[in-house]
Amino acid sequence: MSALTNSSSPLHAWQELAEAVPAEPFALPVGTTAVVYCEGQFGEQDGKTGNGLVRHSEKYEILSVIDSRCAGADAGTFLDGTPNGIPIVATLSEAVAHAGPVPDYLICGLAPADGLLSEAQRIVLLDGIARGMHVINGLHEFLNDDAEFVAAALLAGVTITDVRRPKDTRDLHLFSGRIFDVTCPRIAVLGTDGAIGKRTTATLLVQALNAQGIKAVMVGTGQTTLIQGGKYGVALDALVPQFCSGEVEHQVVAAFEGEDPDVIVVEGQGSLSHPAYLTSGHILRGSRPQGVIVQHAPKRQVLGDFPMMPMPTVASEIALIEAFADTRVIGVTINHESMTAAELDQSIDDHREDLGLPVTDPLTRPGQDLVDMVLRAFPDLAPKAAPHTSIRG
């Protein structure tokens, strides 16, 4: 992960590697321009890192997205129906040609369940390194442990950042109870499946609250939030489970002490009912949220990466969450994938009536709906909000 100088001697490069001291996580070189590699998956569940970067990035200027299936389209239009000026191109060569100067970073926007690169994907990332691009990798496969990638990066004088690589064990935190010193409300955005929009909803919620004068800070729990530039967060699914609750607690406490917020929003992972993605349990235990928002995709019949498993209902997930933790679900957010406008309207109305909770779609409805959801549950925040903010029943 350290920035090492180019060398004409492979032997010298390997000696340099052996003597190098790894840089701190995210101690990145100067530069912000980036291309997102998301071949075959942009807009899909396994392209969620690329999707997230197109929607929001504090750290990088996203110049283009690579996915030959939808080359020529605008990334914002393809993803959400709203153009954002980020083109989708077919190849890395096209991405570099579009950029003019070689972009600073090539970000792997893929997030497959196994967290591994295919041979074709390796070739593209190695090509980026050869062109002088730093690589940002959010997969479970650490490229700094791969001899071919390490040698290529050394010879090109660039870095590889493995976002999911955890800190040394001595630097990890067990649950300590310091969460009980956090006096502001904490809201976790959980869901009924993985890759269902929890991070996007959490981001939009934080933005909406801040826009209304309620100081909100987000604590991320996955690799995408860290790549986007989130100040507080940890890639939970890369940790030994013993430290997961403690690391969530540590990040929430750090956000509270560092920002003095009115609200802390914690990004969820997987779902509490999921057979494989179980980090929601650690999020509930570590952050001790007073409120939970549940994200659901009504059109999904089976879990995204596990088609042998039927989707849970929102009601069953709510019951599980409230049985597992001393908290309450304060609202539901809908992922409108595969839904017509009329179906979305009906789904929101049906869920609101069936559950007796506020329900909205964060991507197609006003951010005010999210603010109202929070104020309904935490009316003490109302005096901090802008004068026109309402509390809907």
C-alpha angles and dihedrals in degrees: 000000000000121000105250127187123251117260134190091213118074090198090054089048092054091048089051090051092053091052096043122112111219114246122240113272111280094010086141130180121257114282138070109204114115145176119211116220109209105146113181095354111066108131091013130105093258090052094059094122091054091043091052094049092052090052098043138002128161095177106042139045101225108217100178146339124236115222118128092200092071103021114155095035127110108253094224093048092047093048105037108000093254120103117234102174095250108127125214112226133187103231144018089249089059091047092053092045090051092049096052100208112049107272117248096234142031108202121199102227094182122109109180119175093248092048093223135127123237120224091257091052092049090055093055094048091047089050089054091052091049089053090055100260123142112232126228111198123188098175128112087244106088109217092197086068092053113093094209093053094043092052092046092050093048093051093046094046094235136121136242117211116200100200096191095053105118125224119262112286091248089061096050123099132232119209107282107174093248087124087079088066091061103099102181122087116272120207123191120202105213130166150196096254143008121273091021100128105274094134093047091049092047090050093048091046092054091047092049094049093048090048088057094051097260107126107230130177127193125221111201125211102184141060096256095060090050092050090048088059103261110173095211124041151088134218096245098187091063095057133092102257092239090070100040099091091042094051092050089049091048093053093047091050090048091051091049095048095040100045108021090219130185091223136015117208116201119203115230130223129210110327136282090246095046117119094219111016101063103153091110086081092058091046091054093045096043102042097033092208119205089207138028130200114202120212117207138178106210095194095056111103097181136022113280101245097020110057091174088069121075119225115260120236120250090243093055092048091049091051091050094048094048091047093049099047140029093251143093134233108242100184149345129240122202127222103211097203112149091003129124119224090256092049090050092051091050093046092052091049093046095049092046091052096042097046102032089227136115110270130190144151107240094203099051104025128067118277086235088077089063092047091050090050090057095043091050089057097037108031091169087075092061096088089059093054127092112275095254094055113117136202111224121200 
